[in-house]
Short mmCIF file of C-alpha atoms in Angstrom, two decimals:
data_model
loop_
_atom_site.label_atom_id
_atom_site.label_comp_id
_atom_site.label_asym_id
_atom_site.label_seq_id
_atom_site.Cartn_x
_atom_site.Cartn_y
_atom_site.Cartn_z
CA UNK B 1 -99.69 7.14 -56.27
CA UNK B 2 -100.55 4.63 -54.26
CA UNK B 3 -100.39 4.22 -50.68
CA UNK B 4 -99.72 1.56 -48.11
CA UNK B 5 -102.07 0.72 -45.53
CA UNK B 6 -99.73 -0.55 -42.34
CA UNK B 7 -101.84 -3.85 -42.74
CA UNK B 8 -100.16 -4.22 -46.03
CA UNK B 9 -96.55 -3.82 -45.18
CA UNK B 10 -94.20 -6.98 -43.84
CA UNK B 11 -91.51 -7.64 -41.25
CA UNK B 12 -89.22 -9.55 -42.53
CA UNK B 13 -85.86 -9.56 -41.18
CA UNK B 14 -82.41 -9.75 -43.32
CA UNK B 15 -81.27 -13.53 -42.50
CA UNK B 16 -84.68 -15.06 -42.49
CA UNK B 17 -87.10 -15.33 -39.70
CA UNK B 18 -84.61 -16.91 -37.03
CA UNK B 19 -83.11 -13.55 -37.42
CA UNK B 20 -86.60 -12.05 -36.13
CA UNK B 21 -85.90 -13.73 -32.60
CA UNK B 22 -81.88 -12.16 -32.08
CA UNK B 23 -83.96 -8.79 -31.08
CA UNK B 24 -85.75 -11.44 -28.03
CA UNK B 25 -82.75 -12.46 -27.27
CA UNK B 26 -80.70 -8.95 -26.77
CA UNK B 27 -83.41 -8.23 -24.34
CA UNK B 28 -83.36 -11.39 -22.59
CA UNK B 29 -79.77 -11.15 -21.90
CA UNK B 30 -79.65 -8.02 -21.45
CA UNK B 31 -82.49 -8.72 -18.42
CA UNK B 32 -80.25 -11.28 -16.66
CA UNK B 33 -77.22 -9.63 -17.04
CA UNK B 34 -78.64 -6.31 -15.99
CA UNK B 35 -80.55 -8.75 -13.14
CA UNK B 36 -77.58 -10.28 -11.61
CA UNK B 37 -75.85 -6.94 -11.05
CA UNK B 38 -78.38 -6.29 -8.35
CA UNK B 39 -80.35 -3.57 -10.30
CA UNK B 40 -81.99 -1.87 -7.79
CA UNK B 41 -85.85 -1.57 -9.63
CA UNK B 42 -87.03 -2.32 -13.07
CA UNK B 43 -86.29 1.21 -14.07
CA UNK B 44 -82.81 -0.62 -15.65
CA UNK B 45 -84.49 -2.56 -17.88
CA UNK B 46 -85.89 0.77 -20.14
CA UNK B 47 -82.33 1.12 -22.21
CA UNK B 48 -82.01 -3.38 -22.47
CA UNK B 49 -85.68 -2.24 -24.31
CA UNK B 50 -84.28 0.40 -26.66
CA UNK B 51 -81.09 -1.29 -27.36
CA UNK B 52 -83.43 -4.49 -28.37
CA UNK B 53 -85.72 -2.23 -30.14
CA UNK B 54 -82.85 -1.04 -32.47
CA UNK B 55 -80.89 -4.45 -32.79
CA UNK B 56 -84.36 -5.10 -34.51
CA UNK B 57 -85.19 -2.10 -36.75
CA UNK B 58 -80.47 -2.26 -37.81
CA UNK B 59 -81.95 -6.02 -39.46
CA UNK B 60 -85.97 -5.10 -40.77
CA UNK B 61 -85.84 -5.04 -44.26
CA UNK B 62 -87.97 -2.55 -43.89
CA UNK B 63 -87.85 0.19 -41.48
CA UNK B 64 -91.31 1.83 -41.84
CA UNK B 65 -93.07 -1.64 -40.98
CA UNK B 66 -90.77 -2.88 -37.92
CA UNK B 67 -91.49 0.27 -36.99
CA UNK B 68 -95.40 1.30 -37.87
CA UNK B 69 -95.32 -3.43 -35.93
CA UNK B 70 -94.09 -1.86 -33.09
CA UNK B 71 -95.39 1.32 -32.58
CA UNK B 72 -99.09 -0.40 -32.67
CA UNK B 73 -97.41 -3.62 -30.39
CA UNK B 74 -97.30 -1.03 -27.86
CA UNK B 75 -99.91 1.17 -27.89
CA UNK B 76 -102.08 -1.94 -27.33
CA UNK B 77 -104.08 -1.10 -23.93
CA UNK B 78 -103.37 -4.88 -23.51
CA UNK B 79 -99.64 -4.33 -23.27
CA UNK B 80 -99.79 -1.43 -21.19
#
């Protein structure tokens, strides 16, 4: 059995490349709504981030590739 490397996995979305933007727009709209509702600090944005990542997971064709890409991106020192 040949194991796939994480770099070999391709992230693709149902509905094409444009559907990859849906989680981003979900996050942006959620942040704007929470900011306008008077959220006291940035801690209120975490549920929106988790929800947007969940939307991305639902829209991705290869769940493993998507999850590994998200984890790789979040573990990047530049993000932290």
